[in-house]
mmCIF file with all atom_site columns, C-alpha atoms in Angstrom:
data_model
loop_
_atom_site.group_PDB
_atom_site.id
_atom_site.type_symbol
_atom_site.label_atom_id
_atom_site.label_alt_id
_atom_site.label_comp_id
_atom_site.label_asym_id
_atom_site.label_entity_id
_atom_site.label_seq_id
_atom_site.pdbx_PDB_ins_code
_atom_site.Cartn_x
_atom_site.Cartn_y
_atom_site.Cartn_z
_atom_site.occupancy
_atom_site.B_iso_or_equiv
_atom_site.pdbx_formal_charge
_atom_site.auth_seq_id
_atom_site.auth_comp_id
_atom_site.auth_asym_id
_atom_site.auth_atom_id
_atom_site.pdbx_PDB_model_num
ATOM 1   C CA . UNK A 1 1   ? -21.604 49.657 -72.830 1.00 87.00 ? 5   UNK A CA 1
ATOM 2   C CA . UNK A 1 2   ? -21.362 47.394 -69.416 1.00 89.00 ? 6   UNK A CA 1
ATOM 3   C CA . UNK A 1 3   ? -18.755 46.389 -67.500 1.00 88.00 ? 7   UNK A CA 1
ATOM 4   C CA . UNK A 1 4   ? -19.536 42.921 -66.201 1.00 89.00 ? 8   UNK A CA 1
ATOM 5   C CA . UNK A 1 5   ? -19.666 43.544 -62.378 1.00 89.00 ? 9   UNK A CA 1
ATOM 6   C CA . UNK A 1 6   ? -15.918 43.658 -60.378 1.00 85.00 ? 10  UNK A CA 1
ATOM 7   C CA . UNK A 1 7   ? -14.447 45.023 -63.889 1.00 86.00 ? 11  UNK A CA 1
ATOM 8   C CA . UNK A 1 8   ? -12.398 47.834 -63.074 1.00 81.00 ? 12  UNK A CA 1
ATOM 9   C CA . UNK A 1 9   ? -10.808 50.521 -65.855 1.00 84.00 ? 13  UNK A CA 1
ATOM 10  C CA . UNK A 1 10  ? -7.933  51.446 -63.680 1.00 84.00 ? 14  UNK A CA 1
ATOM 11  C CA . UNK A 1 11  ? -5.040  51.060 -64.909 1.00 87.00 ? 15  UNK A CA 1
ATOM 12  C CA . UNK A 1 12  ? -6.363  50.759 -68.525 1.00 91.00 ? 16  UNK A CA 1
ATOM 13  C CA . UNK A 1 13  ? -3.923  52.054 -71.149 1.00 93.00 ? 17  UNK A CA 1
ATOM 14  C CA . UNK A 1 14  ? -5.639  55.340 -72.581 1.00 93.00 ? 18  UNK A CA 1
ATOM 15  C CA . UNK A 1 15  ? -5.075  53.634 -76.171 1.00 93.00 ? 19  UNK A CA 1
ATOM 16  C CA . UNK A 1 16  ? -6.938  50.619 -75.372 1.00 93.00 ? 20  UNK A CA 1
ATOM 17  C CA . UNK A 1 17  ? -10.151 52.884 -74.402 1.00 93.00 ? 21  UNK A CA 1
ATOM 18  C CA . UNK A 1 18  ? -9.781  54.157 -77.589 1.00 94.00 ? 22  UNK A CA 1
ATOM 19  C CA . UNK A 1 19  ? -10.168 50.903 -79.490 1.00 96.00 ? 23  UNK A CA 1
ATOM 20  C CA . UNK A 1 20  ? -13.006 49.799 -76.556 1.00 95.00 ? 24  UNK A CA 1
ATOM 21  C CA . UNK A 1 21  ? -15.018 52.787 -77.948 1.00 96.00 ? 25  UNK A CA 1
ATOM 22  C CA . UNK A 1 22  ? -14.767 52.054 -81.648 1.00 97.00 ? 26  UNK A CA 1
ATOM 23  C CA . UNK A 1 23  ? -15.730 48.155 -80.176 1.00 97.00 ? 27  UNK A CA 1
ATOM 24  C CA . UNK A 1 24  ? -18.738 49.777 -78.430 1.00 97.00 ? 28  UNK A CA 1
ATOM 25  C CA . UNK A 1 25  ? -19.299 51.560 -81.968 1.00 98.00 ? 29  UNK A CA 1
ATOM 26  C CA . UNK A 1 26  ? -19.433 48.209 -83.689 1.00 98.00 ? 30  UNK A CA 1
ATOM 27  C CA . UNK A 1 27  ? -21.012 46.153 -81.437 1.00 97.00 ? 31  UNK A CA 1
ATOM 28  C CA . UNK A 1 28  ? -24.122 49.438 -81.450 1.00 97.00 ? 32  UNK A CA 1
ATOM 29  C CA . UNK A 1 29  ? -23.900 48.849 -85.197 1.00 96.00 ? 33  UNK A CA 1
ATOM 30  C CA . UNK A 1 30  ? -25.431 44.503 -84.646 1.00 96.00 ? 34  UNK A CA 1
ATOM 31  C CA . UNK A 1 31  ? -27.980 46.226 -82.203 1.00 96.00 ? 35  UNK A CA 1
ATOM 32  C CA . UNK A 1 32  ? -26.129 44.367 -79.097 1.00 96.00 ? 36  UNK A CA 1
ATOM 33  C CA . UNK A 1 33  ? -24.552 45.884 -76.464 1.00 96.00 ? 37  UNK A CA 1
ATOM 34  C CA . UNK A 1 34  ? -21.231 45.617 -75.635 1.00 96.00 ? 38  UNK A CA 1
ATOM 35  C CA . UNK A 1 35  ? -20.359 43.939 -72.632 1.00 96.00 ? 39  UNK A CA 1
ATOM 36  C CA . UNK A 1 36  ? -16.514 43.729 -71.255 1.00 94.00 ? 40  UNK A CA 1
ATOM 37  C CA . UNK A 1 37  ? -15.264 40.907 -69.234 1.00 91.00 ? 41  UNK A CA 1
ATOM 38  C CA . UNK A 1 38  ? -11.853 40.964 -68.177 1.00 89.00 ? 42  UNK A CA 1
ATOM 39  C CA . UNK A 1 39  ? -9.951  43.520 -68.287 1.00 86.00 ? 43  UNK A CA 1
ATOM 40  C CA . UNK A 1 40  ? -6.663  43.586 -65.475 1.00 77.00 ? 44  UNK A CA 1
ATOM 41  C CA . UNK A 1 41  ? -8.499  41.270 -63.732 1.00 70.00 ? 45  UNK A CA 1
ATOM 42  C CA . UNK A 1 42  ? -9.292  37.076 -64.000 1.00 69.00 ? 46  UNK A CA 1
ATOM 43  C CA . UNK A 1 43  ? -6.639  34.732 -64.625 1.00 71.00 ? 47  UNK A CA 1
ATOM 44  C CA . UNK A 1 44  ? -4.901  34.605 -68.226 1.00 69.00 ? 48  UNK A CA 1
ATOM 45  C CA . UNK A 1 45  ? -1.495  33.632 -69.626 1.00 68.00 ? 49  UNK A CA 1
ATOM 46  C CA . UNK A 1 46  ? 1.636   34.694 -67.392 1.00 69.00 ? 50  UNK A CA 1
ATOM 47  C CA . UNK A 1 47  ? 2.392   36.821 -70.818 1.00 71.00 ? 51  UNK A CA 1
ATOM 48  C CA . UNK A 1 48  ? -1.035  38.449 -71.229 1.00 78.00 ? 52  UNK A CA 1
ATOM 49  C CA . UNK A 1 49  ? -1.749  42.019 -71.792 1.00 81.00 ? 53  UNK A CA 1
ATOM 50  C CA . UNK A 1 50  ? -4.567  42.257 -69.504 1.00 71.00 ? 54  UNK A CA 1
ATOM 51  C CA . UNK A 1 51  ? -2.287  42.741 -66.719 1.00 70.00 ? 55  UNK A CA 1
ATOM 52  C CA . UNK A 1 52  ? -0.486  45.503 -68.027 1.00 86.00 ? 56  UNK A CA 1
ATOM 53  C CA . UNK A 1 53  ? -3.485  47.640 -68.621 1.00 84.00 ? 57  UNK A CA 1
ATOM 54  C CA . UNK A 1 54  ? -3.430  46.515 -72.337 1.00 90.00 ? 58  UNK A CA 1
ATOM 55  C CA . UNK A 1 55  ? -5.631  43.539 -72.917 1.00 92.00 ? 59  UNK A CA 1
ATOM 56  C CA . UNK A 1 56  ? -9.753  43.133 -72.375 1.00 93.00 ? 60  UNK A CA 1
ATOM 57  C CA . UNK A 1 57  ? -12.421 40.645 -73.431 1.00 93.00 ? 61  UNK A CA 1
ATOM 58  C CA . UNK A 1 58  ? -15.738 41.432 -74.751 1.00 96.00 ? 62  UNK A CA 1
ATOM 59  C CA . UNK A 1 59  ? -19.010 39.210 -74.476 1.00 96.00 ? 63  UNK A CA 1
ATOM 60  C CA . UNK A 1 60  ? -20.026 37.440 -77.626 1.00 97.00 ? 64  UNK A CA 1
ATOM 61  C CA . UNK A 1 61  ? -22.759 34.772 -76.362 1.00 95.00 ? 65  UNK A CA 1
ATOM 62  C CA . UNK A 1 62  ? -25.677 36.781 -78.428 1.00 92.00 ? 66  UNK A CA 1
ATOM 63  C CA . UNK A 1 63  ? -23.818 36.450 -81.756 1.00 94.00 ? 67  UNK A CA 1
ATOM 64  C CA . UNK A 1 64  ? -24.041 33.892 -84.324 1.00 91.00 ? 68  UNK A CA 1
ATOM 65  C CA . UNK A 1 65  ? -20.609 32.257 -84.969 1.00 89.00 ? 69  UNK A CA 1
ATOM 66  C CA . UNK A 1 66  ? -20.492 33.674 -88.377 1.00 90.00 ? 70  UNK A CA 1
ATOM 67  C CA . UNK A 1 67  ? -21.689 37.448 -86.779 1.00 95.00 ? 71  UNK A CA 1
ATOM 68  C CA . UNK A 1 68  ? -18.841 37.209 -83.809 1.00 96.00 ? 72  UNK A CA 1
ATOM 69  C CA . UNK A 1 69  ? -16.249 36.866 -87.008 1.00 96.00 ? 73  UNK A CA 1
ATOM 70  C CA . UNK A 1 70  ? -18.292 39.683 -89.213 1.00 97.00 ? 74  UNK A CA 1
ATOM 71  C CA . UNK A 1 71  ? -18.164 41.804 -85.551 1.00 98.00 ? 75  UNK A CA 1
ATOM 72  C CA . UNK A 1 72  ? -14.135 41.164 -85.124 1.00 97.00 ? 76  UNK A CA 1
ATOM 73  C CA . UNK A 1 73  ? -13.583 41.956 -88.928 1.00 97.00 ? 77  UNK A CA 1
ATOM 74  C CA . UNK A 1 74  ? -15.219 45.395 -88.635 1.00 98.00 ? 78  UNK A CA 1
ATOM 75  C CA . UNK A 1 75  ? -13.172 46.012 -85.374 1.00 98.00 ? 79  UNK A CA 1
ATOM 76  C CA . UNK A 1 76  ? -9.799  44.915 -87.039 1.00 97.00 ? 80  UNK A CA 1
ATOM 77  C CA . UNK A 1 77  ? -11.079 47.241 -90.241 1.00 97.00 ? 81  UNK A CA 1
ATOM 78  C CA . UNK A 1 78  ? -11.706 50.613 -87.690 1.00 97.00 ? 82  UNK A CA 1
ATOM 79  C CA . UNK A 1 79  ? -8.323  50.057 -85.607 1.00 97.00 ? 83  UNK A CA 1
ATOM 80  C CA . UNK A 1 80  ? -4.771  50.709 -86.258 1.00 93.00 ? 84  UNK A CA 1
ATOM 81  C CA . UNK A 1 81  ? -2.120  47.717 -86.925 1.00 93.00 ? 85  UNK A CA 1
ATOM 82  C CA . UNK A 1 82  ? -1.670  47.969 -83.086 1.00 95.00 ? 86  UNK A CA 1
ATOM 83  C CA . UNK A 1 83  ? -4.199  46.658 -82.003 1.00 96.00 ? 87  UNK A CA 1
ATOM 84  C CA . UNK A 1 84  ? -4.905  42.591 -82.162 1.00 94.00 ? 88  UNK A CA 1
ATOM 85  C CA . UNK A 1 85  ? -8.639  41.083 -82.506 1.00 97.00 ? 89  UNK A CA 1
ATOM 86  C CA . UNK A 1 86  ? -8.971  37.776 -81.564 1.00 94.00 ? 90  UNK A CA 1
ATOM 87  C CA . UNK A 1 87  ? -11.828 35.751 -81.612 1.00 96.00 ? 91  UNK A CA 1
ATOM 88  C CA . UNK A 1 88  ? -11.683 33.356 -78.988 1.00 92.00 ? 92  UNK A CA 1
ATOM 89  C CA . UNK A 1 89  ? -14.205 30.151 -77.965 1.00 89.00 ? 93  UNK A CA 1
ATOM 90  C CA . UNK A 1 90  ? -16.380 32.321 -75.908 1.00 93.00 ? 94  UNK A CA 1
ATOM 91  C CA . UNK A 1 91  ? -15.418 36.356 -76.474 1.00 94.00 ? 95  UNK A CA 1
ATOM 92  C CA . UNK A 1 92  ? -13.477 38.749 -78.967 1.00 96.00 ? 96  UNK A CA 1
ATOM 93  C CA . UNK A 1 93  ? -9.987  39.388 -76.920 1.00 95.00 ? 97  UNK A CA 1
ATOM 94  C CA . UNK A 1 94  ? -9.001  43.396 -77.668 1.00 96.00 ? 98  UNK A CA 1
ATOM 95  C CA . UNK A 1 95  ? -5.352  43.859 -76.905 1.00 95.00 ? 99  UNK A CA 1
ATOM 96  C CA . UNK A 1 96  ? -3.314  47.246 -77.870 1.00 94.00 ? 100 UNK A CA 1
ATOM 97  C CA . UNK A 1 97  ? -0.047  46.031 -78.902 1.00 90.00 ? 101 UNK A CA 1
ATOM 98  C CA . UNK A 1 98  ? 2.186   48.616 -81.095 1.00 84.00 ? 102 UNK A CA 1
ATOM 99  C CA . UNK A 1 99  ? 4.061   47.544 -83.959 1.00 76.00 ? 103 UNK A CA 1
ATOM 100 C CA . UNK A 1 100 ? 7.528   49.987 -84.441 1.00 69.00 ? 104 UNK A CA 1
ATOM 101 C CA . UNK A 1 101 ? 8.318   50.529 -87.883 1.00 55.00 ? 105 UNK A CA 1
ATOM 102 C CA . UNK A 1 102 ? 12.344  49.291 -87.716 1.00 53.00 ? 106 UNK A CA 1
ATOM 103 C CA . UNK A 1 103 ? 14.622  51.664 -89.307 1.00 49.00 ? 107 UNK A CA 1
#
């Protein structure tokens, strides 16, 4: 796993690592190394996760369109319902986002 350079884990929700190493996991499973690049930082939505410690973006430029979807199925498959997998134009955004049963 790399952190592109200026990526910082501080502040990083200790669920969201989780899910980063069962990404790292997946990504060791399509021989490519996983490589985050945003986490708190960069400029995203004034809603975003990211700046709450709860939101990061992972590299897909080495992936065939059809693999980045195959890669973000298998993540969805190995996380909880709290977690979201997006597949964006240009990286699979990873945000931990818990869903409370209502009573």
């Amino acid at each position: 796993m790399e952190l592109k350079k200026g990526i910082t884990l501080m502040g990083v929700k200790p669920e969201l690592l989780i899910g980063l190493m069962v990404c790292n996991s997946v990504y060791s499973n399509h021989n490519q190394e996983l490589v985050v690049t945003a986490v708190t930082d960069g400029k995203h939505s004034s809603t975003s996760l990211h700046y709450n410690g709860c939101a990061l973006d992972l590299r897909t430029r080495y992936f065939e369109p059809s693999e980045v979807e195959q890669v973000a199925a298998e993540i969805r498959e190995r996380l909880t319902v709290d977690f979201d997998v997006v597949v964006e134009s240009d990286h699979i955004h990873l945000e931990f986002q818990p869903r409370y049963a209502s009573n």
